[in-house]
mmCIF file of C-alpha atoms in Angstrom:
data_model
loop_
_atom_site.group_PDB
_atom_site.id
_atom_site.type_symbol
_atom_site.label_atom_id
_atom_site.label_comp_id
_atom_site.label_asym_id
_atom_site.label_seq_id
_atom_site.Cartn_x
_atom_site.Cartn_y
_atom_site.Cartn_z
ATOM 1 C CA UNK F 1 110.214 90.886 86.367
ATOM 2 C CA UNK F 2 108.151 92.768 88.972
ATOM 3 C CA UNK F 3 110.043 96.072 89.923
ATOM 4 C CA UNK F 4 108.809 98.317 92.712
ATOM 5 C CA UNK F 5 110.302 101.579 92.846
ATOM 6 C CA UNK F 6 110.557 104.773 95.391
ATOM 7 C CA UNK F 7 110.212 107.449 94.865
ATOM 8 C CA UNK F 8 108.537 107.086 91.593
ATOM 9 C CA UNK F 9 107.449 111.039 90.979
ATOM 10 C CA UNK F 10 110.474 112.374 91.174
ATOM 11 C CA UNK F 11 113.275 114.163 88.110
ATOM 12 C CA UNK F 12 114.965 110.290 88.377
ATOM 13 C CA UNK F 13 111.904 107.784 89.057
ATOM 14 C CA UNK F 14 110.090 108.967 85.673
ATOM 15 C CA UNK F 15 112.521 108.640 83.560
ATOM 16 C CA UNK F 16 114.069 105.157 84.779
ATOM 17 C CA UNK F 17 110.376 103.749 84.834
ATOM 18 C CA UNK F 18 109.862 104.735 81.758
ATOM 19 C CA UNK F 19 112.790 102.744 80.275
ATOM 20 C CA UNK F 20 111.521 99.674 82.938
ATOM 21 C CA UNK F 21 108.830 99.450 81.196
ATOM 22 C CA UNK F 22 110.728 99.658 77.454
ATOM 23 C CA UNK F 23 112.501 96.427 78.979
ATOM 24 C CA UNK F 24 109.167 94.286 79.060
ATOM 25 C CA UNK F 25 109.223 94.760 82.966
ATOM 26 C CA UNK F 26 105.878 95.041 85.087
ATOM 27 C CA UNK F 27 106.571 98.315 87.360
ATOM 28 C CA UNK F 28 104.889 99.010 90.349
ATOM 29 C CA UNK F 29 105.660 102.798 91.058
ATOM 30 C CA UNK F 30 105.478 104.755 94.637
ATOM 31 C CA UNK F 31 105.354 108.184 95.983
ATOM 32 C CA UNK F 32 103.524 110.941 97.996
ATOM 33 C CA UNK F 33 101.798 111.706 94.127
ATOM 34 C CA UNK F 34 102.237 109.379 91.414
ATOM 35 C CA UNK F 35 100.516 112.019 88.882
ATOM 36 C CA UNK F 36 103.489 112.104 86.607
ATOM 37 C CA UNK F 37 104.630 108.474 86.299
ATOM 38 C CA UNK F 38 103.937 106.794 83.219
ATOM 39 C CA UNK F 39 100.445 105.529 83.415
ATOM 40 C CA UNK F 40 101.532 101.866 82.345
ATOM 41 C CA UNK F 41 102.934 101.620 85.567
ATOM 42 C CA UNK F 42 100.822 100.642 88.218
ATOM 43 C CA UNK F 43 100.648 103.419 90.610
ATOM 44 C CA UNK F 44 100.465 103.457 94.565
ATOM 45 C CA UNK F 45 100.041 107.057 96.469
ATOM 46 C CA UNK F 46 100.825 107.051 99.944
ATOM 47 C CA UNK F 47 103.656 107.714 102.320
ATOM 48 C CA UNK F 48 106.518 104.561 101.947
ATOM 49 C CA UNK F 49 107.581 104.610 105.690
ATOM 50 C CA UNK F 50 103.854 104.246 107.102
ATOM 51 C CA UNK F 51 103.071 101.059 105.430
ATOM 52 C CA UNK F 52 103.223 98.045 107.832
ATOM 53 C CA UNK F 53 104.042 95.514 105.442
ATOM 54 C CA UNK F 54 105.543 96.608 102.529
ATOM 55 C CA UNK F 55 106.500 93.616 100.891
ATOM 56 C CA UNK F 56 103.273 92.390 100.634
ATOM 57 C CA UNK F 57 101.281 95.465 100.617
ATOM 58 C CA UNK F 58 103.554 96.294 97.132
ATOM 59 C CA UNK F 59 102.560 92.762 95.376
ATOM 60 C CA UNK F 60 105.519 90.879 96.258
ATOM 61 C CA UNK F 61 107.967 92.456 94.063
ATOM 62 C CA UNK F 62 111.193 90.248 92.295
ATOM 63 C CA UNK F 63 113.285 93.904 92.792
ATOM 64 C CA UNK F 64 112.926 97.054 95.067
ATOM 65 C CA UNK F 65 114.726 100.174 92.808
ATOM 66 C CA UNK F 66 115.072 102.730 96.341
ATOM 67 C CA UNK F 67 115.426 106.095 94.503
ATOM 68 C CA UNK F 68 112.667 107.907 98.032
ATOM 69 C CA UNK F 69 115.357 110.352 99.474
ATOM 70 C CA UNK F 70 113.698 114.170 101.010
ATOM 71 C CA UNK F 71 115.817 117.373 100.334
ATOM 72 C CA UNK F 72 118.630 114.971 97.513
ATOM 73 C CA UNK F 73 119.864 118.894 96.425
ATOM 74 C CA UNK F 74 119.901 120.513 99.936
ATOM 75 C CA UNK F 75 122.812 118.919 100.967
ATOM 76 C CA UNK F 76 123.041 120.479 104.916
ATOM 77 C CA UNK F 77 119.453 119.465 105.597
ATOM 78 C CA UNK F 78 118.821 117.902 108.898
ATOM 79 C CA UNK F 79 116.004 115.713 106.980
ATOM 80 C CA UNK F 80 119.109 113.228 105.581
ATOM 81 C CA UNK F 81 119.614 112.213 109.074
ATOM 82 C CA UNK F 82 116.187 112.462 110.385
ATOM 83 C CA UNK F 83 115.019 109.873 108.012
ATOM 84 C CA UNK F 84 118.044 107.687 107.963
ATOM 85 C CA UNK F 85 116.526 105.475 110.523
ATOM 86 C CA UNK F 86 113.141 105.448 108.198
ATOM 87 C CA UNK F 87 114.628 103.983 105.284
ATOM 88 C CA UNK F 88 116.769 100.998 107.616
ATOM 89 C CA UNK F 89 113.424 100.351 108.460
ATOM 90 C CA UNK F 90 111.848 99.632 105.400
ATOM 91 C CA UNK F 91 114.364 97.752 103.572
ATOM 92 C CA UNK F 92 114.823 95.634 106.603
ATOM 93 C CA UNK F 93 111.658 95.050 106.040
ATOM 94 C CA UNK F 94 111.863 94.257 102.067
ATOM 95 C CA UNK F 95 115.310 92.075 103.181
ATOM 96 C CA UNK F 96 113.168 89.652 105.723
ATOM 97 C CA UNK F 97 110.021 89.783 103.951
ATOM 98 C CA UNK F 98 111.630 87.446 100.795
ATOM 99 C CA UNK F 99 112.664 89.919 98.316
ATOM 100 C CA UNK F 100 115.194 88.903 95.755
ATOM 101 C CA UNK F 101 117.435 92.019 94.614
ATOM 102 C CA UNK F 102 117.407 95.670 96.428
ATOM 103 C CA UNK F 103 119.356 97.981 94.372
ATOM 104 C CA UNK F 104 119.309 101.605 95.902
ATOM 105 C CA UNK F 105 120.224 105.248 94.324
ATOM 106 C CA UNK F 106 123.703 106.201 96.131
ATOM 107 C CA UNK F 107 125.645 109.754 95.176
ATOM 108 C CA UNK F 108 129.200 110.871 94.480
ATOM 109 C CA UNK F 109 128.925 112.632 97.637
ATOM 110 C CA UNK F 110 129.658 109.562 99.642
ATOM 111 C CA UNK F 111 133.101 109.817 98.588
ATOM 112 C CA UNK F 112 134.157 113.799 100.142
ATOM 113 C CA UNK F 113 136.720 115.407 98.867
ATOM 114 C CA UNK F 114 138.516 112.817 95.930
ATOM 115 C CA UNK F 115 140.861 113.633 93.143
ATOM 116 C CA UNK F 116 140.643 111.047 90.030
ATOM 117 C CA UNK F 117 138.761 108.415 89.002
ATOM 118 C CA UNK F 118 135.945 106.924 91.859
ATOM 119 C CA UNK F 119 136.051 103.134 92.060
ATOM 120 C CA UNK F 120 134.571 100.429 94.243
ATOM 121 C CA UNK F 121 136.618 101.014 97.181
ATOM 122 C CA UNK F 122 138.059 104.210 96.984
ATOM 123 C CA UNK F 123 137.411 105.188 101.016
ATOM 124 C CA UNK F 124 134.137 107.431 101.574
ATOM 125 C CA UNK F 125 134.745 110.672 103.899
ATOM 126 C CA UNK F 126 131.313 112.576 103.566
ATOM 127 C CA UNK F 127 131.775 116.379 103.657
ATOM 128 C CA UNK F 128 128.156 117.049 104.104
ATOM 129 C CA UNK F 129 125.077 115.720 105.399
ATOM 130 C CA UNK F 130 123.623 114.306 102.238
ATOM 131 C CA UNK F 131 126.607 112.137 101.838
ATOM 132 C CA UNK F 132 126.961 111.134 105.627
ATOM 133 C CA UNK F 133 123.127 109.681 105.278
ATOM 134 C CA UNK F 134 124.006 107.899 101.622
ATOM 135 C CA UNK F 135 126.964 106.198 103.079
ATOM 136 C CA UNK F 136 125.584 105.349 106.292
ATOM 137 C CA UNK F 137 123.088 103.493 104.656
ATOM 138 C CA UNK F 138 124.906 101.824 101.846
ATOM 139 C CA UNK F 139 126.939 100.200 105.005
ATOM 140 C CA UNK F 140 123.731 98.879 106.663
ATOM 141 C CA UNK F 141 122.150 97.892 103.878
ATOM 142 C CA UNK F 142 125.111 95.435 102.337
ATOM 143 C CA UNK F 143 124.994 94.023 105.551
ATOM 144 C CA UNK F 144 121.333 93.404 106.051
ATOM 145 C CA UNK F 145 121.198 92.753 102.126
ATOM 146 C CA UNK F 146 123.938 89.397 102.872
ATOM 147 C CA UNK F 147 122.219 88.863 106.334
ATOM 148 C CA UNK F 148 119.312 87.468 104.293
ATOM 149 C CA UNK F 149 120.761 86.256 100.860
ATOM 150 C CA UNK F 150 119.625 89.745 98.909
ATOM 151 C CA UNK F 151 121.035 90.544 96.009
ATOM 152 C CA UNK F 152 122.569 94.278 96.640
ATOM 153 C CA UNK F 153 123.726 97.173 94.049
ATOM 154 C CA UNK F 154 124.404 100.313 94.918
ATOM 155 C CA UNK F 155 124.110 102.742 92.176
ATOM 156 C CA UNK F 156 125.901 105.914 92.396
ATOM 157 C CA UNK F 157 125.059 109.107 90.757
ATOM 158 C CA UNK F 158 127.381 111.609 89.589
ATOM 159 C CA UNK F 159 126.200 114.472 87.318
ATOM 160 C CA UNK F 160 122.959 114.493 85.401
ATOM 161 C CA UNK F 161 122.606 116.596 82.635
ATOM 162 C CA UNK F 162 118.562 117.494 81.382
ATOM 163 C CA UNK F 163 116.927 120.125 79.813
ATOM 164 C CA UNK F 164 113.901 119.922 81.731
ATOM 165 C CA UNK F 165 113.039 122.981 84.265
ATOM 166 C CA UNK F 166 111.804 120.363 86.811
ATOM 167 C CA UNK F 167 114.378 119.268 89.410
ATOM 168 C CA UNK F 168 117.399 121.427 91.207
ATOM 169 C CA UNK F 169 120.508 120.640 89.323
ATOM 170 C CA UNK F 170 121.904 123.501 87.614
ATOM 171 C CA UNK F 171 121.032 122.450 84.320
ATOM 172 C CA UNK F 172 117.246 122.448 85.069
ATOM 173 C CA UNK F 173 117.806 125.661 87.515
ATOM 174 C CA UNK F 174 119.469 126.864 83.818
ATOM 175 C CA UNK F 175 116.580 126.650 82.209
ATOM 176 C CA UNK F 176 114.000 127.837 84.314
ATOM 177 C CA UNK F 177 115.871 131.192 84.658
ATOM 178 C CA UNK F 178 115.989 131.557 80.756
ATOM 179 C CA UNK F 179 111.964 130.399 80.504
ATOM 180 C CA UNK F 180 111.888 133.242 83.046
ATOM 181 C CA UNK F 181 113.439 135.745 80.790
ATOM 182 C CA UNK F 182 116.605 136.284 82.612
ATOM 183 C CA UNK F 183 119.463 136.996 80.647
ATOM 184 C CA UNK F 184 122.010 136.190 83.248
ATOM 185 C CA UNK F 185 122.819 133.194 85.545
ATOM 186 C CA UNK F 186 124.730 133.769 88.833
ATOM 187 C CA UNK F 187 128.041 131.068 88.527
ATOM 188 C CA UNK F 188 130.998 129.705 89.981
ATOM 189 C CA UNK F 189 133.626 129.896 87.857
ATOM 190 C CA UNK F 190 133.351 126.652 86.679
ATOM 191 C CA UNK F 191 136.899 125.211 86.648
ATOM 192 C CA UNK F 192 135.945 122.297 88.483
ATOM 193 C CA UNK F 193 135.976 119.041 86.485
ATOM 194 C CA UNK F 194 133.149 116.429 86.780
ATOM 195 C CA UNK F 195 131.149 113.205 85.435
ATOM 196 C CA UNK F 196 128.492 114.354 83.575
ATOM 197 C CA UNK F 197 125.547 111.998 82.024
ATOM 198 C CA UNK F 198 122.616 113.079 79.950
ATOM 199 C CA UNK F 199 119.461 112.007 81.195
ATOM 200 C CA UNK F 200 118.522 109.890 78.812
ATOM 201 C CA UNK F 201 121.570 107.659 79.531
ATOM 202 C CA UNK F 202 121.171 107.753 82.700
ATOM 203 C CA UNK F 203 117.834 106.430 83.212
ATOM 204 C CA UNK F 204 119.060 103.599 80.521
ATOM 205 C CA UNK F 205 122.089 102.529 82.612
ATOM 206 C CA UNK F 206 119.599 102.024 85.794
ATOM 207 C CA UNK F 207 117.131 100.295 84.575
ATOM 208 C CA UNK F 208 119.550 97.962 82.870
ATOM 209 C CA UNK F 209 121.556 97.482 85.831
ATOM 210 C CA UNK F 210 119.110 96.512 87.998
ATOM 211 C CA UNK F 211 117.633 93.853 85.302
ATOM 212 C CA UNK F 212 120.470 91.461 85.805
ATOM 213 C CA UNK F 213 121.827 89.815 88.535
ATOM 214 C CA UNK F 214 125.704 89.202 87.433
ATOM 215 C CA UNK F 215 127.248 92.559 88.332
ATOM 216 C CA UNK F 216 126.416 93.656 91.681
ATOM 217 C CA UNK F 217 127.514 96.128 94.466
ATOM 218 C CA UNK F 218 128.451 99.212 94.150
ATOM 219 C CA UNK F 219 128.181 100.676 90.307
ATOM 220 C CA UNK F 220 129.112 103.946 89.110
ATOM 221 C CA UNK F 221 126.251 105.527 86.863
ATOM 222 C CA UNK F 222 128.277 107.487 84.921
ATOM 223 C CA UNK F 223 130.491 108.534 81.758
ATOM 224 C CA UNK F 224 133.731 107.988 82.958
ATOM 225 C CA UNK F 225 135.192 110.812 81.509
ATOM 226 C CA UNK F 226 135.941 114.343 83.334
ATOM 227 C CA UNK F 227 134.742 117.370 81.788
ATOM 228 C CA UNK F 228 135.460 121.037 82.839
ATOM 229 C CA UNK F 229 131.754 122.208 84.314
ATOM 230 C CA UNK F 230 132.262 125.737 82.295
ATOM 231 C CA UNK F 231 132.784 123.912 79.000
ATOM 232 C CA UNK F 232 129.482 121.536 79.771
ATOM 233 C CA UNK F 233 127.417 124.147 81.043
ATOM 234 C CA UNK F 234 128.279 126.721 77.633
ATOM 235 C CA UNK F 235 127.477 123.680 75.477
ATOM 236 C CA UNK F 236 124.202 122.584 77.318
ATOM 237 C CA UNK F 237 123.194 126.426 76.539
ATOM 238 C CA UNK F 238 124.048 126.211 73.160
ATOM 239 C CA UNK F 239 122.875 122.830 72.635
ATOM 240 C CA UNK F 240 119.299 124.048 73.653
ATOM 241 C CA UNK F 241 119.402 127.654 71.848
ATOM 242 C CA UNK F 242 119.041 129.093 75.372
ATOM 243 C CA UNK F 243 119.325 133.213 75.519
ATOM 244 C CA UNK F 244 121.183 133.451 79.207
ATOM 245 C CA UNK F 245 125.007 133.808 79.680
ATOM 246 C CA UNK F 246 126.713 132.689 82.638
ATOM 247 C CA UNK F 247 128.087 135.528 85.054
ATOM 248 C CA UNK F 248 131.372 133.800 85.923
ATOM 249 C CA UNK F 249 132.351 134.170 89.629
ATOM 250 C CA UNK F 250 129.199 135.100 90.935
ATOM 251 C CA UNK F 251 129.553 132.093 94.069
ATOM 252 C CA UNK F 252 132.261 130.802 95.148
ATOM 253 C CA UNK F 253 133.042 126.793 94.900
ATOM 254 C CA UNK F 254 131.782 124.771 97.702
ATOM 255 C CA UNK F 255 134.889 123.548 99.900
ATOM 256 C CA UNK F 256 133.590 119.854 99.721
ATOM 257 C CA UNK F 257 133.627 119.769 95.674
ATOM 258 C CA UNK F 258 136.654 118.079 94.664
ATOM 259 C CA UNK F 259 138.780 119.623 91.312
ATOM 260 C CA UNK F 260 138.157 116.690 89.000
ATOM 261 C CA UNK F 261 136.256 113.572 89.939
ATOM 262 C CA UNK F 262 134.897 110.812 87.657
ATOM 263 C CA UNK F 263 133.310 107.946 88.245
ATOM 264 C CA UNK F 264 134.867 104.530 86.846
ATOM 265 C CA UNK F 265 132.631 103.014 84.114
ATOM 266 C CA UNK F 266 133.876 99.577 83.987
ATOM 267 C CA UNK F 267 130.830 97.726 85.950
ATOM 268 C CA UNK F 268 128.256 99.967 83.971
ATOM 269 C CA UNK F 269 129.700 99.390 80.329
ATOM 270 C CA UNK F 270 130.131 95.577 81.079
ATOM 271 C CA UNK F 271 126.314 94.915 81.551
ATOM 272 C CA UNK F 272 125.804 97.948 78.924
ATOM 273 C CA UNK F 273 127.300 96.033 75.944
ATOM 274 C CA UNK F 274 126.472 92.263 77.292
ATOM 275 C CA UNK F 275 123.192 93.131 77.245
ATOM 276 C CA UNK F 276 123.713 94.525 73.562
ATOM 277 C CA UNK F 277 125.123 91.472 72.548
ATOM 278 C CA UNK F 278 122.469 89.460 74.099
ATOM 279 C CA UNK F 279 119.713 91.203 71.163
ATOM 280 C CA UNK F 280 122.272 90.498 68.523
#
């Protein structure tokens, strides 16, 4: 299938093209700079919300894969709301125009403040702006997505774990420092329990989500399982031989992170092992 994503340049666009492409699908990739996509992609520079007719303009894509979002890790930024009406725009746009399936990159931070396991309708109250924007548009979008007979998932993110320095989650911020040669990273004290997914798996679960049309809505990209952030943050060090300890209690948690959240897996490890048993 033809898959047009968003957002293409960024830590989560290379990574899911590249296992698009692994899947057999033709990938037409977007962004303000496309320099780092995967050059079997065919790649389209320019700025998403200026094009006129995007449907068209993008080849008529089978799926739109919405991953564009300004400021994801700067979660107070006025941008999330500032753009909100950009991105109604344009998948109004992809919705009338004749697309088939719009799946679109959603966040844990829809949710607020949650203790347990996340599931399809455990009731959003956004504690910051990031998460106001993500669930404002997951509402409009379902409707406009049934409005005009769109297929519509909603993947949501929870923790990614890399060992890449490019990107702002603390594991990349991690790594950077030690590249940098400091031998001490400012912490929390790490007590909250989370989701966490390596990045490999991650980009996996997306791009095989998105190629098939039986399980739809909202699905958690995750593990499923909670795990203390101290404990994952120790191993990822020792996992990459990185010379940096953690200086425990150097910020304070944020008052919107919950204790222990998780995502529920069931959605994600249904189409995970059908499509296994499909190649068997």
């Amino acid at each position: 299938m033809r898959v047009l994503v968003t957002g293409a340049n960024g830590y989560l666009g290379r990574g899911i093209i590249d296992e698009l492409l692994a899947l057999g699908n033709e990938v037409i990739a977007t962004d303000l700079s496309c320099d780092r996509v995967n050059s079997k992609a065919k790649r389209v520079e320019g700025n998403l919300f200026e094009v006129k007719d995007p449907y068209h303009y993008f080849n008529e894509p089978d799926v739109l894969l919405h991953l564009a979002w300004r400021d994801g890790f700067v979660h107070m930024s006025s941008a999330h709301l500032e753009d909100l009406p950009k991105h109604v725009a344009f998948l109004t746009q992809m919705c009338e125009s004749g697309i088939q399936q719009i799946a679109c990159m959603g966040s844990m931070h829809e949710i607020g403040f949650h203790e347990g396991s996340i599931h399809d309708d455990t009731p959003c109250w956004p504690m910051n702006m990031y998460g106001i924007a993500k669930n404002a548009l997951r509402d409009a979008l379902q409707i406009i997505a049934k409005q005009n007979n769109v297929l519509f998932q909603w993947l949501r993110g929870y923790y990614i774990v890399s060992n890449t320095q490019y990107g702002n989650s603390i594991f990349s911020k991690i790594v950077a420092a030690a590249q940098d040669g400091k031998k001490e990273f400012p912490f929390t004290m790490g007590k909250n329990q989370y989701d966490f997914l390596d990045y490999p798996q991650f980009c996996q679960q997306v791009a095989l989500a998105i190629s098939q049309h039986d399980v739809l809505g909202i699905i958690n990209i995750c593990s499923g399982e909670p795990e203390k952030l101290s404990d994952r943050v120790e191993r990822f060090i020792r996992e990459n031989d990185l010379d940096i300890k953690l200086k425990y209690g150097a910020f304070p948690d944020r008052p919107y992170d919950s204790k222990a959240v998780w995502g529920d897996n069931t959605k994600i490890s249904s189409i995970v092992k059908k499509l296994k048993d499909d190649k068997e």
